[in-house]
mmCIF file of N, CA and C in Angstrom:
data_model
loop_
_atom_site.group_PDB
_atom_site.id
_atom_site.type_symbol
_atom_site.label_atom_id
_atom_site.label_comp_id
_atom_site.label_asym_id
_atom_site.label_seq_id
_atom_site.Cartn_x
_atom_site.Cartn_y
_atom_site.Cartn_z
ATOM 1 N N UNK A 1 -9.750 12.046 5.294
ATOM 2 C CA UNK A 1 -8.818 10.971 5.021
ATOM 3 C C UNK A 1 -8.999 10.508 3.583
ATOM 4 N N UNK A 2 -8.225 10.417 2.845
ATOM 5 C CA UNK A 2 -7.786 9.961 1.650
ATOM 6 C C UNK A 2 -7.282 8.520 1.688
ATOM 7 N N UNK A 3 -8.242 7.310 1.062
ATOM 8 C CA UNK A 3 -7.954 5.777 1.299
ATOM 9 C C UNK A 3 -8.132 5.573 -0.299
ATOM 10 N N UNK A 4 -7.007 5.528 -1.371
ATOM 11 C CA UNK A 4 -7.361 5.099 -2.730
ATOM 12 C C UNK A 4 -6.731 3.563 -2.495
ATOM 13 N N UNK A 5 -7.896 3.026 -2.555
ATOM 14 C CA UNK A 5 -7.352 1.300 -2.508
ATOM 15 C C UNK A 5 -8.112 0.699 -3.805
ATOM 16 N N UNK A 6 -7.377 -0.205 -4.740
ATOM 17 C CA UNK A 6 -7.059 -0.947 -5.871
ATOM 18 C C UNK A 6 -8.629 -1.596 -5.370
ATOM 19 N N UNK A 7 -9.180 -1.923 -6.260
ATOM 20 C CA UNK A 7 -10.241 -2.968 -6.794
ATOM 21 C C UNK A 7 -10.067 -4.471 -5.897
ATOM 22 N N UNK A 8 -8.726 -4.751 -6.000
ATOM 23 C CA UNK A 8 -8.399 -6.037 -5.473
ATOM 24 C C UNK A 8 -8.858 -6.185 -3.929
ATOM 25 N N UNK A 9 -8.575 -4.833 -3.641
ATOM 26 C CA UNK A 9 -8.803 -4.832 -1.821
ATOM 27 C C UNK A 9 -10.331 -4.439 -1.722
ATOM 28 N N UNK A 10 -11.237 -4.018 -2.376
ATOM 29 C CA UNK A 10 -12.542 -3.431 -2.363
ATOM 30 C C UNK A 10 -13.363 -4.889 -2.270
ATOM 31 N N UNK A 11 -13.674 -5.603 -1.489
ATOM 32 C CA UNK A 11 -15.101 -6.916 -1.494
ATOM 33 C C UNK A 11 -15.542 -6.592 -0.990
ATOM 34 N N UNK A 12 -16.141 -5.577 0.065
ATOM 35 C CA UNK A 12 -17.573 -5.618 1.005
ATOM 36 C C UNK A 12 -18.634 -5.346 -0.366
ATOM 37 N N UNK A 13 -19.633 -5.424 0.041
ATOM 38 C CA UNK A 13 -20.914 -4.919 -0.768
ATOM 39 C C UNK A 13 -21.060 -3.629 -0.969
ATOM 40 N N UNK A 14 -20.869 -3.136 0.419
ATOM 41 C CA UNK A 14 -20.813 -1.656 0.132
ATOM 42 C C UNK A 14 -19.901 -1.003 -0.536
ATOM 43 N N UNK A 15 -18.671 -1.373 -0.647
ATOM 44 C CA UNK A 15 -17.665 -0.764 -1.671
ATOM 45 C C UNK A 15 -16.491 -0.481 -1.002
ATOM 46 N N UNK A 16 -16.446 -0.652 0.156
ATOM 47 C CA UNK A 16 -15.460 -0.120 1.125
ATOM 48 C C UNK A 16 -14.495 -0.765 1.396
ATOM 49 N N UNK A 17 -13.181 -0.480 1.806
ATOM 50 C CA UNK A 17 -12.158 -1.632 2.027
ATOM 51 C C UNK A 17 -12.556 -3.325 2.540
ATOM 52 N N UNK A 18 -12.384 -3.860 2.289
ATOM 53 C CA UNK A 18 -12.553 -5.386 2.907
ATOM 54 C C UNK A 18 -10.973 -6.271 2.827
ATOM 55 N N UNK A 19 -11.016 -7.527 3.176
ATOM 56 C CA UNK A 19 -10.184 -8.264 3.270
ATOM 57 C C UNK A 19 -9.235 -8.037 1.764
ATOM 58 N N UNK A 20 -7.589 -7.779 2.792
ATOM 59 C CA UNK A 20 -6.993 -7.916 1.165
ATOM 60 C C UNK A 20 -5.415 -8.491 1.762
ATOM 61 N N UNK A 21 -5.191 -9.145 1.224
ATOM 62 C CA UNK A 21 -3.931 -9.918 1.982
ATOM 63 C C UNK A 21 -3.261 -10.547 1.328
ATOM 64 N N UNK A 22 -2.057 -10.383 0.854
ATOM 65 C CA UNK A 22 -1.215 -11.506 0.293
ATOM 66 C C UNK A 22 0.307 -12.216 1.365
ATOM 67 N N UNK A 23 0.277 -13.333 1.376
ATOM 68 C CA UNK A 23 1.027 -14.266 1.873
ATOM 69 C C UNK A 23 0.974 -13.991 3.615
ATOM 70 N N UNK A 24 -0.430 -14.277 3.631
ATOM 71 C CA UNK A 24 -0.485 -13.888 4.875
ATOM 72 C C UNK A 24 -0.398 -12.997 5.839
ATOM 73 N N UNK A 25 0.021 -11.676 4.781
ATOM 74 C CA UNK A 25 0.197 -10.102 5.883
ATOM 75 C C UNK A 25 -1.455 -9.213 5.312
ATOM 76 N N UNK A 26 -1.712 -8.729 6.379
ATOM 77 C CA UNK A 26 -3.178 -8.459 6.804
ATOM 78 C C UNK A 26 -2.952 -7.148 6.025
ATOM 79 N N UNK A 27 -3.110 -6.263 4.792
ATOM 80 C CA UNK A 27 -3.096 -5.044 3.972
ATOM 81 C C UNK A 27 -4.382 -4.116 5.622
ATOM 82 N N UNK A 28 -5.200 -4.804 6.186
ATOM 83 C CA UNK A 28 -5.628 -3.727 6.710
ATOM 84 C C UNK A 28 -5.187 -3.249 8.133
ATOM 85 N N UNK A 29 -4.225 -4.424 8.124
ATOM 86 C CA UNK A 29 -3.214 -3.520 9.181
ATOM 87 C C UNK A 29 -2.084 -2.755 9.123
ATOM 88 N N UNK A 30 -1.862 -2.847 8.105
ATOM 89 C CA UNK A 30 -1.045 -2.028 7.402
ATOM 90 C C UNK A 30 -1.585 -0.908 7.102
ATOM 91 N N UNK A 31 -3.210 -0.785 6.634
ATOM 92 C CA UNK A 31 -3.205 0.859 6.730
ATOM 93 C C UNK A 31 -3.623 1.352 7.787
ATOM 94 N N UNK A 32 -4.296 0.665 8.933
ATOM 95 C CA UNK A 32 -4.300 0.808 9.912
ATOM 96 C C UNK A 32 -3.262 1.429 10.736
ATOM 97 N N UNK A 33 -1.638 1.200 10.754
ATOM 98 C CA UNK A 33 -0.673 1.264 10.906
ATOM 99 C C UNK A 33 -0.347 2.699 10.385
ATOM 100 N N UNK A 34 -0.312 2.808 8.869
ATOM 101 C CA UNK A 34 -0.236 4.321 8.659
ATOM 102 C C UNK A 34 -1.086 5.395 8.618
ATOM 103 N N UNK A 35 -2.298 5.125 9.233
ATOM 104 C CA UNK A 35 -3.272 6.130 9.552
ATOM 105 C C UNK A 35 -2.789 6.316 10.902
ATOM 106 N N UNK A 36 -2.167 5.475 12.094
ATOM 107 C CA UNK A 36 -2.275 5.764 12.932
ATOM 108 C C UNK A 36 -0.946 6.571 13.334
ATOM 109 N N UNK A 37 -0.060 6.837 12.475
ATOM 110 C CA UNK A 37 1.608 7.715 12.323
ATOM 111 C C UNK A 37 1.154 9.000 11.598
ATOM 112 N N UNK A 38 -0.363 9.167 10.761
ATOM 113 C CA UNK A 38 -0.458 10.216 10.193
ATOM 114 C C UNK A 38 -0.223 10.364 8.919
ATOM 115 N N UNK A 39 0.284 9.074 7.990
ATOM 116 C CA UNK A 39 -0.183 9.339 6.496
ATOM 117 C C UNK A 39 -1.496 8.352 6.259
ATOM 118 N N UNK A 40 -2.374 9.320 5.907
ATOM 119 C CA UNK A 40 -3.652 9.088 5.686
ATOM 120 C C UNK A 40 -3.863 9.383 4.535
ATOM 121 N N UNK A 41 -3.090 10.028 3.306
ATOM 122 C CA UNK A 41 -2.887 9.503 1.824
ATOM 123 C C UNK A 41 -2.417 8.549 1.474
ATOM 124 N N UNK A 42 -2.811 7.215 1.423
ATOM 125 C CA UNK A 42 -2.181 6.506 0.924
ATOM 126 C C UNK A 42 -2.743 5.374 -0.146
ATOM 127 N N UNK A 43 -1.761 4.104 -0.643
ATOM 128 C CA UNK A 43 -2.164 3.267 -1.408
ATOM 129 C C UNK A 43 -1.947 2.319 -0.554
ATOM 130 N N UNK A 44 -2.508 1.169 -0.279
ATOM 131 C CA UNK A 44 -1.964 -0.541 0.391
ATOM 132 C C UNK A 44 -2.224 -1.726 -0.949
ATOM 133 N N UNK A 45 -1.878 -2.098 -1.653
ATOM 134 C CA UNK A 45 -2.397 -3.184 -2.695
ATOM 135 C C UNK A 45 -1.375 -4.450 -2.728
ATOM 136 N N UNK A 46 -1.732 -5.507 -3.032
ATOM 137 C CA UNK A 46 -0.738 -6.958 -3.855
ATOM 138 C C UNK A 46 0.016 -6.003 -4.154
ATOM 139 N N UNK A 47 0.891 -7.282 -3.995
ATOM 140 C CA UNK A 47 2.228 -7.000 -5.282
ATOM 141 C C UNK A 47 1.644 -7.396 -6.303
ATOM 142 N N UNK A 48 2.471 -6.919 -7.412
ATOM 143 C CA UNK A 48 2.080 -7.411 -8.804
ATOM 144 C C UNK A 48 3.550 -7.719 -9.310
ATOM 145 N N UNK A 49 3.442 -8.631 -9.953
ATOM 146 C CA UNK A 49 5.037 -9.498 -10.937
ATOM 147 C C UNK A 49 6.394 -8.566 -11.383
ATOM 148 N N UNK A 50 5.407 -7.256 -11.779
ATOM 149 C CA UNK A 50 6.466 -6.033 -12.427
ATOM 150 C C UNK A 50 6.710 -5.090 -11.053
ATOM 151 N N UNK A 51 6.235 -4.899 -9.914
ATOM 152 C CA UNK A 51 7.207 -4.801 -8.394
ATOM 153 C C UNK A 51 8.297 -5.284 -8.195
ATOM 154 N N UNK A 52 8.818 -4.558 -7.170
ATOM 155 C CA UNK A 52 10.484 -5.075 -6.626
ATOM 156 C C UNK A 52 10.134 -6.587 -6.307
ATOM 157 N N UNK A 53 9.292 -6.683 -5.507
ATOM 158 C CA UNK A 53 9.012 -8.117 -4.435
ATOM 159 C C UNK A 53 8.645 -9.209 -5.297
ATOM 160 N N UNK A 54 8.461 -8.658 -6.889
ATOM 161 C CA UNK A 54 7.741 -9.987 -7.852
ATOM 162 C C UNK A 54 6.513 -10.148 -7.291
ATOM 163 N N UNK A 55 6.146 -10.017 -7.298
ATOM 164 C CA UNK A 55 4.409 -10.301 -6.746
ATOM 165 C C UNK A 55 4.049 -10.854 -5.518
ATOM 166 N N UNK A 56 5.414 -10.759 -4.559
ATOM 167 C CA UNK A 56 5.220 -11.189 -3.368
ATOM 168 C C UNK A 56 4.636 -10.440 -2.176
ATOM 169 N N UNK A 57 4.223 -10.650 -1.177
ATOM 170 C CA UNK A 57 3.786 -9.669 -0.288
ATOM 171 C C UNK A 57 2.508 -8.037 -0.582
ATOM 172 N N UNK A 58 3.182 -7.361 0.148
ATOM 173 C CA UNK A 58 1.940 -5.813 -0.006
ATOM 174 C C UNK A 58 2.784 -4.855 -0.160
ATOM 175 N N UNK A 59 2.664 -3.489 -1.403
ATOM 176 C CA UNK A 59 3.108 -2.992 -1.280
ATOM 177 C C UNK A 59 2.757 -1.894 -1.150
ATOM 178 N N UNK A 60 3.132 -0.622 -0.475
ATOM 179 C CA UNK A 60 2.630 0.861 -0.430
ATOM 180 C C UNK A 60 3.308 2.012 -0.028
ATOM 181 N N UNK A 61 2.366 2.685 -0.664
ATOM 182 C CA UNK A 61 3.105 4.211 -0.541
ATOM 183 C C UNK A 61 1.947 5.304 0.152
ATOM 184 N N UNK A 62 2.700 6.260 0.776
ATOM 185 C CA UNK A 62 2.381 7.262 1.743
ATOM 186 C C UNK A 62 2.524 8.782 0.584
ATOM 187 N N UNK A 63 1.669 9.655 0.973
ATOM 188 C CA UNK A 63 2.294 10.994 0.859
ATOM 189 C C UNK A 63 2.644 11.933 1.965
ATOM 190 N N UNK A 64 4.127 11.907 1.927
ATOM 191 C CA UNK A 64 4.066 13.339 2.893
ATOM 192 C C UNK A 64 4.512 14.291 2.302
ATOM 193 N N UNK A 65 3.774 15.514 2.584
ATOM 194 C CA UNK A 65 4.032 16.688 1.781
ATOM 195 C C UNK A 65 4.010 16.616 0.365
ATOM 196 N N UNK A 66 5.690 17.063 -0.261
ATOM 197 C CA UNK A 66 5.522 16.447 -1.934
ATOM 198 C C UNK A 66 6.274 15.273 -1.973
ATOM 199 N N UNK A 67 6.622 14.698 -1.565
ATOM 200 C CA UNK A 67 7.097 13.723 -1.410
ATOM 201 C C UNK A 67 6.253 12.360 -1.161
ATOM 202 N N UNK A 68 6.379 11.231 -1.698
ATOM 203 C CA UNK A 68 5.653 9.626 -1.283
ATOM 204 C C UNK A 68 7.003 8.807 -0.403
ATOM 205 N N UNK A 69 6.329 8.293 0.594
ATOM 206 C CA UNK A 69 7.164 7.175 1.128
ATOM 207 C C UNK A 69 6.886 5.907 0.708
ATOM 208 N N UNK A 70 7.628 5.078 0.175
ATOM 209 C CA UNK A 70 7.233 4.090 -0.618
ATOM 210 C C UNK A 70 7.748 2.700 0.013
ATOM 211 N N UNK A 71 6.865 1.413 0.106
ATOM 212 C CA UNK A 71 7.638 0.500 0.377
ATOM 213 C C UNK A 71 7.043 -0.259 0.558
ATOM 214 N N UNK A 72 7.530 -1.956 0.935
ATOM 215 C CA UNK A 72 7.325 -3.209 0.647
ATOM 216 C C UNK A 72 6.830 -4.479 2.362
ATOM 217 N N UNK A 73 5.509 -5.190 2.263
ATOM 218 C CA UNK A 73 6.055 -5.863 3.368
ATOM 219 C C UNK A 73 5.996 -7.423 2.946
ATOM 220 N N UNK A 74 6.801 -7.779 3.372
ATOM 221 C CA UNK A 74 6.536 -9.652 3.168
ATOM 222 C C UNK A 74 6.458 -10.102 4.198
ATOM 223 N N UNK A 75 6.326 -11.275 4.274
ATOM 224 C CA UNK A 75 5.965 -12.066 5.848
ATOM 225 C C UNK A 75 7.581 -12.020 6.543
ATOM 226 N N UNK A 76 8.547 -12.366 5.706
ATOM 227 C CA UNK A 76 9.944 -12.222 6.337
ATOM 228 C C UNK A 76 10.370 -10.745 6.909
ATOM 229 N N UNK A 77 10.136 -10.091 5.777
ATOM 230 C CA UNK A 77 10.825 -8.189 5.938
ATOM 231 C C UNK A 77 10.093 -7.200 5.653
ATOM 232 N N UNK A 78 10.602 -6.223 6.025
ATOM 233 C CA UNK A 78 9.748 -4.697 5.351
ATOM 234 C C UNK A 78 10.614 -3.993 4.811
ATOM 235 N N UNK A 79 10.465 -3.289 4.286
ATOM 236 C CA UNK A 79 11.475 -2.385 3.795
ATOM 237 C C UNK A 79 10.850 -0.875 3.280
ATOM 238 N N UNK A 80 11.303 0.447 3.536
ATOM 239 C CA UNK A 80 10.408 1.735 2.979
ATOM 240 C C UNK A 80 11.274 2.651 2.446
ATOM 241 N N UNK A 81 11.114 3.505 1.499
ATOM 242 C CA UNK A 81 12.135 4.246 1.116
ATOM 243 C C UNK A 81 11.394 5.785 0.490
ATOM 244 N N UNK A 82 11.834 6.997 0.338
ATOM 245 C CA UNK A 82 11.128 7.671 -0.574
ATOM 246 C C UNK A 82 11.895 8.442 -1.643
ATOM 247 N N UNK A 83 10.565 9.090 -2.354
ATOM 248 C CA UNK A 83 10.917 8.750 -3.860
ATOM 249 C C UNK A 83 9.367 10.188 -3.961
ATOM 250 N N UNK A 84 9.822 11.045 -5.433
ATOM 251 C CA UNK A 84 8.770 11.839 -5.596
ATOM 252 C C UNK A 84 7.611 11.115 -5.736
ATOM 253 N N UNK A 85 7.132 11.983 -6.796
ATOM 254 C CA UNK A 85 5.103 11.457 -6.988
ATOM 255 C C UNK A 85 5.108 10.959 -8.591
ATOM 256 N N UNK A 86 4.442 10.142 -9.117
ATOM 257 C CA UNK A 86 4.058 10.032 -10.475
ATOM 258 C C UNK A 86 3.853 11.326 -11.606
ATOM 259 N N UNK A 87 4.132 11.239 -12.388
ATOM 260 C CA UNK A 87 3.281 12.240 -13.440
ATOM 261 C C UNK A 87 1.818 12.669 -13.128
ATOM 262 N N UNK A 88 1.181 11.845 -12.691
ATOM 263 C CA UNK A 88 -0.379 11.988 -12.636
ATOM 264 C C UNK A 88 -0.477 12.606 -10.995
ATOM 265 N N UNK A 89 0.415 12.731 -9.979
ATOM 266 C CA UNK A 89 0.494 13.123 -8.560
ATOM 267 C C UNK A 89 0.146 12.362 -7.852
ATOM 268 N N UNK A 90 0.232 11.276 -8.099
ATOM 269 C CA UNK A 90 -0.236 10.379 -6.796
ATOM 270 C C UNK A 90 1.281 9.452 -6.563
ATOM 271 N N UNK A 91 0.826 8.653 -5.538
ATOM 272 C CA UNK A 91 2.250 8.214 -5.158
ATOM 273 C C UNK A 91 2.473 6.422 -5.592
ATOM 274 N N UNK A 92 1.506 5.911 -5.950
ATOM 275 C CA UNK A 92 1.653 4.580 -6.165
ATOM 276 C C UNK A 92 0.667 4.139 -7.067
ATOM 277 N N UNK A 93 0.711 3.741 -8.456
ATOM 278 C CA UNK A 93 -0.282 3.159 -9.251
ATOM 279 C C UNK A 93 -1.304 1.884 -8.581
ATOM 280 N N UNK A 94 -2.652 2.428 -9.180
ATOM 281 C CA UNK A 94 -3.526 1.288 -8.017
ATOM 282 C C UNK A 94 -4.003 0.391 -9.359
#
């Protein structure tokens, strides 16, 4: 399994995912969620200001195949869409 998660979501001591949550939606159920459908490449992080959501909510992306599934959750909506890979091959800047 492939878990590249942002700095922001990394607080245990040991280094490993820990609490990461913005506006109240739980980021580790969310990857929880897509490990358990089978993309187990993925990113979960904040929004950040220069995102669709403005810095609201969590956003992430999946790889399937060559392709990333990409998308947004806020406490109101979700929304997912896909879209290729970065220059660098990954599917979502962390």
């Amino acid at each position: 399994m492939v878990d590249r998660q942002p700095s922001a979501c990394v607080t245990t001591t040991a280094g490993g995912p820990g609490p990461c949550s913005r506006d109240n939606i739980d980021a580790g159920e969310l990857r929880n969620a897509l490990n358990r459908v089978g993309l187990v490449d993925h990113v979960v992080r904040p929004a950040r200001s220069d995102d669709i959501t403005e810095g609201k909510g969590l956003v992430f992306a999946a790889r399937v195949e060559g392709a990333c599934v990409l998308g947004y959750v806020l406490s109101s909506r979700e929304t997912a869409g896909v879209a290729g890979t970065l220059p660098d091959g990954t599917c979502l800047s962390v």
